[in-house]
Coordinates of C-alpha atoms and ligand atoms in Angstrom, one line a residue:
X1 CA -25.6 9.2 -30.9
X2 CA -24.0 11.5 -28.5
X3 CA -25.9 10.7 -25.6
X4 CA -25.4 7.1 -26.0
X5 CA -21.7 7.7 -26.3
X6 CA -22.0 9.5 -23.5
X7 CA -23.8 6.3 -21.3
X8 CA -21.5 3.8 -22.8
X9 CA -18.5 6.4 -21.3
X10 CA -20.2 6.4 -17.9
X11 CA -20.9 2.5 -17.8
X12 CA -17.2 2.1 -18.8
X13 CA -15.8 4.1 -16.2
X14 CA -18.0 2.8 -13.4
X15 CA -17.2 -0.8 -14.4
X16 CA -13.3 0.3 -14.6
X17 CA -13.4 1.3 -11.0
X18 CA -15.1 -1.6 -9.4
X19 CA -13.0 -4.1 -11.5
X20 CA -9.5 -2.0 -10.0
X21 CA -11.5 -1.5 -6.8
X22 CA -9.4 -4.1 -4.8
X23 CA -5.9 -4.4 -6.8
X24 CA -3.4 -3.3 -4.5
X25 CA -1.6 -0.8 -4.8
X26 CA -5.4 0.6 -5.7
X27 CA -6.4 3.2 -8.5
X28 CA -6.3 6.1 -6.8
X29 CA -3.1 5.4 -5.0
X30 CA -1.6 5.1 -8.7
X31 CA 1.4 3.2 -7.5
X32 CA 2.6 0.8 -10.1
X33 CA 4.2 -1.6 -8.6
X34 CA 5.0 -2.9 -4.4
X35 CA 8.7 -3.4 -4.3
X36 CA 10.8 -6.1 -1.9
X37 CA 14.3 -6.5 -2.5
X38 CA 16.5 -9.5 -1.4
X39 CA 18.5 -9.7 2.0
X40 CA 21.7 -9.5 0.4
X41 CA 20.9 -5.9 -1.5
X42 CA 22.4 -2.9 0.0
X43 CA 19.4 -0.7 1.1
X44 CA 20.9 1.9 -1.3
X45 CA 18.4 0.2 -4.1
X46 CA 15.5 1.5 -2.3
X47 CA 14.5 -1.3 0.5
X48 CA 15.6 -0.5 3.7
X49 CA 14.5 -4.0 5.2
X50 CA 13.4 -6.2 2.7
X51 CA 10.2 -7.1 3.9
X52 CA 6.7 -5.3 3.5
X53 CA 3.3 -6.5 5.4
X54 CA -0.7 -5.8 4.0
X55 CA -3.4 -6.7 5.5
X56 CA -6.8 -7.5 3.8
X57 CA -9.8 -6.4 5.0
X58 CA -13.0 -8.5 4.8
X59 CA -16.5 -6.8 5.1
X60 CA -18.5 -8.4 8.2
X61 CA -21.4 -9.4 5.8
X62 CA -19.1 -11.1 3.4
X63 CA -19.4 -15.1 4.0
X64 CA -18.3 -16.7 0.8
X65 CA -14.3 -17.8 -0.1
X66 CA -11.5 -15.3 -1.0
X67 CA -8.7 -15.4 -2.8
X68 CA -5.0 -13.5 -2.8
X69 CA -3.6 -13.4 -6.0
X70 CA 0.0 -12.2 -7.0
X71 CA 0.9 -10.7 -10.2
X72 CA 4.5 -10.9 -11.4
X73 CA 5.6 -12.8 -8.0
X74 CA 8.7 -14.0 -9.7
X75 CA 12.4 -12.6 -10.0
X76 CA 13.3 -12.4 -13.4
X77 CA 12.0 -11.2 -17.2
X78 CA 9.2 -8.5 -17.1
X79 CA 9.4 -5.9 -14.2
X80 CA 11.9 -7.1 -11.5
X81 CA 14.7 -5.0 -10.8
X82 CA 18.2 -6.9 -11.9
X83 CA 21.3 -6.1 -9.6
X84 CA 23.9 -8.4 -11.6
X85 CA 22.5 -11.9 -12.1
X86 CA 18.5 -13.0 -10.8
X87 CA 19.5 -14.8 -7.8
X88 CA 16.8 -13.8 -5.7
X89 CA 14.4 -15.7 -3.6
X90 CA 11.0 -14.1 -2.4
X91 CA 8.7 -15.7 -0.1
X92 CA 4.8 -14.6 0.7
X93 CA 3.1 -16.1 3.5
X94 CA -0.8 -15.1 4.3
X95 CA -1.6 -15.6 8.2
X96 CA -5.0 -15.6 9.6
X97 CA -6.6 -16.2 13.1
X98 CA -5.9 -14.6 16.8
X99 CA -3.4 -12.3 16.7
X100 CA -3.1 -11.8 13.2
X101 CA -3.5 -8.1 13.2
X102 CA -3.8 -7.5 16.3
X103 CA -0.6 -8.1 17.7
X104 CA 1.6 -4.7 18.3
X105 CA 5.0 -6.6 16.4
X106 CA 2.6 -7.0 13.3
X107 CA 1.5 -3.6 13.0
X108 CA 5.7 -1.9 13.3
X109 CA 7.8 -1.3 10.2
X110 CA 10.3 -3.8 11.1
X111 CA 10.3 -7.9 10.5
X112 CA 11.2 -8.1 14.7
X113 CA 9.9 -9.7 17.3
X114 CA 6.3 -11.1 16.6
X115 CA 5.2 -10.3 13.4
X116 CA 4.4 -13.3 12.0
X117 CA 1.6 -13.5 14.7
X118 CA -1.9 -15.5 14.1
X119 CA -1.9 -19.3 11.9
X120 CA 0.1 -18.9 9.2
X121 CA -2.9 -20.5 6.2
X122 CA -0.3 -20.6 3.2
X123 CA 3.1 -19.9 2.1
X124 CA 5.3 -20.3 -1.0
X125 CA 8.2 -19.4 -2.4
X126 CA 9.4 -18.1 -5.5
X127 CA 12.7 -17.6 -7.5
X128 CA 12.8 -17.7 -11.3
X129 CA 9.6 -19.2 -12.1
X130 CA 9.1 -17.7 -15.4
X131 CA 5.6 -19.6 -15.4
X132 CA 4.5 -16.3 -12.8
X133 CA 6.6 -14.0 -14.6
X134 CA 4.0 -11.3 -15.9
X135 CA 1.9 -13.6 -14.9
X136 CA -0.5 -14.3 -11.7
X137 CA -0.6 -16.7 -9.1
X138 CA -3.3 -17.9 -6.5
X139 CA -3.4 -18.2 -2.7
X140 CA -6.2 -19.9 -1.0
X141 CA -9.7 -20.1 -1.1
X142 CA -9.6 -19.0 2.6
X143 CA -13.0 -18.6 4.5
X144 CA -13.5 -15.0 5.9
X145 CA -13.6 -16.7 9.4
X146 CA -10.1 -18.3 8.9
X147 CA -9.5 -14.2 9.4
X148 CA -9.0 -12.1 12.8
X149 CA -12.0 -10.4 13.9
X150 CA -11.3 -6.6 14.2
X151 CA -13.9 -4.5 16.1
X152 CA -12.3 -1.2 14.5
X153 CA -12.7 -2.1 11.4
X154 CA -16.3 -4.3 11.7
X155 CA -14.6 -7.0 9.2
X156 CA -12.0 -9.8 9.5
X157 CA -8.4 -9.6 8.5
X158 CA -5.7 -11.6 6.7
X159 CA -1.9 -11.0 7.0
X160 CA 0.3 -11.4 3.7
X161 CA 4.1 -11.0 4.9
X162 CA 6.3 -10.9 1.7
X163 CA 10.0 -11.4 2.5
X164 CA 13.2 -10.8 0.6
X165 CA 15.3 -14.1 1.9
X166 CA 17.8 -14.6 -0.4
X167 CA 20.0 -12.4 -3.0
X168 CA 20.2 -8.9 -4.1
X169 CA 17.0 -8.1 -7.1
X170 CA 14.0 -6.4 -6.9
X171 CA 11.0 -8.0 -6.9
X172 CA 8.1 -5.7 -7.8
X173 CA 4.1 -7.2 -7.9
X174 CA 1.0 -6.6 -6.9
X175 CA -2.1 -8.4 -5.7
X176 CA -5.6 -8.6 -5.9
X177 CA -8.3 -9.7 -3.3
X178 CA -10.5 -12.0 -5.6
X179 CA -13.9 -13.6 -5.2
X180 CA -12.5 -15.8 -7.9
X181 CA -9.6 -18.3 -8.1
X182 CA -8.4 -17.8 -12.0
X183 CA -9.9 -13.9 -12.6
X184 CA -9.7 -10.6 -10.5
X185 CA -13.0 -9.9 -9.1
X186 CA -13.4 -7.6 -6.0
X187 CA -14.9 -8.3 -3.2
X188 CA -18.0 -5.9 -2.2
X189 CA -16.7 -3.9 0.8
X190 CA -13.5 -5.0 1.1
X191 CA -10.2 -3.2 1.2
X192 CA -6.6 -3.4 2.2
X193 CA -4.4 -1.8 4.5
X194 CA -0.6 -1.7 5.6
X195 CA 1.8 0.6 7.9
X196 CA 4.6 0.9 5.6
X197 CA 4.5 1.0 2.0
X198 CA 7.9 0.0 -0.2
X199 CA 7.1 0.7 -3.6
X200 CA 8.6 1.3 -7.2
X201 CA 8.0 5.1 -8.3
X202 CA 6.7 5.6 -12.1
X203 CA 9.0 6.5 -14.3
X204 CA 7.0 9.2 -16.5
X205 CA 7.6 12.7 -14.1
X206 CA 3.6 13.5 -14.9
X207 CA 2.5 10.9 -12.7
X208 CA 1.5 11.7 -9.4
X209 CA 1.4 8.6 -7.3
X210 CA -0.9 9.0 -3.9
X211 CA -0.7 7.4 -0.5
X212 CA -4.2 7.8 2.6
X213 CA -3.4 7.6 6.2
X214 CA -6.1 7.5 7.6
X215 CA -6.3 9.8 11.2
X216 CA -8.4 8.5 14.0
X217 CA -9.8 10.7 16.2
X218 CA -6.9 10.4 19.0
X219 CA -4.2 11.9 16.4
X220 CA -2.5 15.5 17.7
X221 CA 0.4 15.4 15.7
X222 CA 1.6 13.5 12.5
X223 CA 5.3 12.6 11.5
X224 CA 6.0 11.3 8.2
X225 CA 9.4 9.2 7.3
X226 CA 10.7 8.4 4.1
X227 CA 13.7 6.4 3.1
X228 CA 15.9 6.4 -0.3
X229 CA 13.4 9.0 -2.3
X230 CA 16.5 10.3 -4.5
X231 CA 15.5 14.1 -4.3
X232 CA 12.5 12.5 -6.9
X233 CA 10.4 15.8 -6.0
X234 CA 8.3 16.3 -3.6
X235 CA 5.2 15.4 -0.9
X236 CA 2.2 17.6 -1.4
X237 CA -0.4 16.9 1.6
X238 CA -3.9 17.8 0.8
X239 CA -6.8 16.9 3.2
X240 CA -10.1 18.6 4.4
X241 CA -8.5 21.3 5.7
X242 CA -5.1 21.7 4.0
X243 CA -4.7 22.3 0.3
X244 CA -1.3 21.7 -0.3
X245 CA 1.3 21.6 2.2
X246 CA 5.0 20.5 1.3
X247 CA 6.4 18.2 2.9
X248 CA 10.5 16.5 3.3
X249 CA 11.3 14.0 0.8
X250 CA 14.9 12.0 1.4
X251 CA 18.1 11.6 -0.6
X252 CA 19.7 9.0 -1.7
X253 CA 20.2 5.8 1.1
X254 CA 19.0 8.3 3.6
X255 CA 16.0 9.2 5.7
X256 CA 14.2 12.1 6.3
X257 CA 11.3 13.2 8.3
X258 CA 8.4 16.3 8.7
X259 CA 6.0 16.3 11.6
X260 CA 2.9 18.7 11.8
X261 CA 0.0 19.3 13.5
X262 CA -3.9 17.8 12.6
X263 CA -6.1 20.4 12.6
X264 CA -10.0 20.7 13.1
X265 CA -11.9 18.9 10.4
X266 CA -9.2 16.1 10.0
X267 CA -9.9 13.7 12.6
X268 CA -11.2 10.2 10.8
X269 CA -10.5 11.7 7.3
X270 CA -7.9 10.3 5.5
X271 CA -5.2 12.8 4.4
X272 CA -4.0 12.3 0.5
X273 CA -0.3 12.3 0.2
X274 CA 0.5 13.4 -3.2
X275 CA 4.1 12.2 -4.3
X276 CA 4.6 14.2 -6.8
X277 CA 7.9 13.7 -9.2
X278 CA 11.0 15.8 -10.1
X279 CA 10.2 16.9 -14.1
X280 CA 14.1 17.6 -14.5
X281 CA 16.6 15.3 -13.6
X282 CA 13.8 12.8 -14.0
X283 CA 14.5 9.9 -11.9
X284 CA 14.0 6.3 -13.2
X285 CA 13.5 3.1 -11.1
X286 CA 12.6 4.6 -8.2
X287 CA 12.2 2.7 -5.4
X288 CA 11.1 3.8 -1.8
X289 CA 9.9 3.2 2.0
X290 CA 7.1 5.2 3.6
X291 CA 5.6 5.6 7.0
X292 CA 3.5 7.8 9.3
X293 CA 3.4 8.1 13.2
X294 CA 1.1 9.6 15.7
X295 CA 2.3 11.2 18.9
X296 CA 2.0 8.2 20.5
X297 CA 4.8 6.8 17.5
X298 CA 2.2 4.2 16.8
X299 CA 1.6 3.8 13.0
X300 CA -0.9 4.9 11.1
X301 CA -2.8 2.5 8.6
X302 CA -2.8 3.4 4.9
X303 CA -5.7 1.8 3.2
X304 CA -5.5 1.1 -0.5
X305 CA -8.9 2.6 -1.0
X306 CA -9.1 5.6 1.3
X307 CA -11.7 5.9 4.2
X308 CA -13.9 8.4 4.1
X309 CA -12.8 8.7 0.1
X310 CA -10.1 11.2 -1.5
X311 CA -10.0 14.3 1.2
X312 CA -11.0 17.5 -1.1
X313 CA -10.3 20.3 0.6
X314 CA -13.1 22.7 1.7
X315 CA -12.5 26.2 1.8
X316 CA -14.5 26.6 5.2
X317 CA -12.6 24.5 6.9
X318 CA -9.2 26.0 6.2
X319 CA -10.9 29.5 6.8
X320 CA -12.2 28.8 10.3
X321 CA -8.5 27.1 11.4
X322 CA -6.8 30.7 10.1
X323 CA -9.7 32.9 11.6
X324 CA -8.7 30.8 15.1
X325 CA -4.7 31.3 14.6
Ligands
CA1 CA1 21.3 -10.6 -8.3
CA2 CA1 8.9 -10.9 -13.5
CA3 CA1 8.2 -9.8 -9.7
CA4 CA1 15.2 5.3 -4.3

């Protein structure tokens, strides 16, 4: 009895992480929600630009149709954020081809210059559609070689820019890279990546919510910003070769930054963010901006499911960096 108990807990858990495998914000990130506000919000709610980009990332040996699908893309009932009345208009639009990815304005923090680079494949826009409201709604099928072709990352990439054009709410979703049109089924190898997150914070102080950078082997020195984090706690940065450095969060409506060194063992790990809330005051409806530079200021990529998997930090690591202090 107990062994088979045992079995059914094992298949259970295995089947849990495959089927979450490819939402975004992922499971181990434990994010609830992405967050984009309308233009005509003051950047006090959280949103310092009202725009967030992700790129999907489709395995080289993966031939057959994809799908994007939103959940709650709407602007009003369950989840949104209300400032007043819902008056706010959200628009996603998923680019593929040349320059998708690969262009330098698509991969910066700010909606300037050429970031909607590559063919944009499909758009909409939504308002208060309470047909999507808790609800989810389907882009494409799109063929993996509508994608850009991206020799880092041996897989083709889509572009999904979700803009804040109109009013002053909070729309908070998430997506899903599907094999299917109507259900969420992942796609073997694939995984998702952007250079700034904007997010909603849970509300319960207990959880700890993660983001990975991932650090190529050309990294010296990292430099995290963070916009509107409310005092909510703190940044705990584990990796390989770190077990638990603090790190600056930001007030309200303001940024703040920390910049630190990578250190042997790092290089093409990714390093696990820990945002870790305040127990007391407990802060609710959190909303916040994240990013992280190199030396060279170029971003670098956060993937929903982390490369390399969660860093655990080995003792011999960190031992051999003190021993050569
Ligand atoms: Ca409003
Ligand atoms: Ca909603
Ligand atoms: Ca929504
Ligand atoms: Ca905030």
């Amino acid at each position: 009895m107990r062994i088979w108990t045992l079995i059914g807990f094992i298949l259970l858990t295995g089947y849990a992480r495959i089927s979450f495998a490819q939402q975004v914000p992922a499971g181990d990130e434990n994010i609830p929600f992405l967050m984009t506000f309308g233009n005509k919000a003051e950047p006090s709610w959280g949103d310092d630009d009202f725009c967030q980009t992700f790129f999907f990332l489709i395995p080289e040996s993966y031939n057959d149709p994809v799908y994007i699908r939103i959940f709650d893309p709407d602007i009003t009932g369950e989840h949104d954020e209300l400032n007043g009345i819902f008056d706010t208009e959200t628009t996603f639009e998923i680019y593929g081809g040349e320059k998708c990815q690969s262009e330098l304005d698509a991969q910066e923090t700010e909606p300037t210059g050429n970031y909607k680079s590559g063919d944009l494949l499909s758009f909409k826009s939504f308002g208060q559609d309470s047909k999507y409201d808790n609800d989810w709604y389907t882009f494409g099928p799109f063929n993996p070689t509508e994608g850009e072709w991206v020799e880092k990352w041996i897989g083709r990439v889509f572009k999904i820019i979700i803009e804040g054009v109109d009013g002053d709410d909070g729309n908070l979703y998430r997506m899903f890279l599907s094999t299917e049109q109507n259900t969420n089924k992942a796609v073997e190898g694939a995984n998702a990546f952007a250079y700034e997150y904007s997010f909603r914070m849970h509300n319960n102080p207990a959880e700890v919510s993660h983001i990975y950078p991932f650090v190529d082997d050309r990294t010296v020195t990292v430099r995290q910003s963070n916009f509107d984090w409310d005092n909510d706690g703190l940044i705990r940065i584990v990796s390989v070769a770190r077990k638990g450095q603090l790190s600056n969060v930001s007030g309200d409506d303001l940024w703040d930054e920390d910049q630190f060194q990578i250190v042997e063992g790092e290089h093409n790990t990714s390093l696990d963010m820990q945002l870790i809330k305040s127990k007391s005051p407990a802060v609710r409806n959190n909303n916040v901006v994240i990013n992280v530079r190199n030396q060279y200021n170029e971003l670098l990529p956060f993937f929903v499911i982390p490369l390399g998997g969660v860093p655990q930090y080995k003792y011999n690591i960190g031992v051999r960096k003190q021993a050569s202090k």
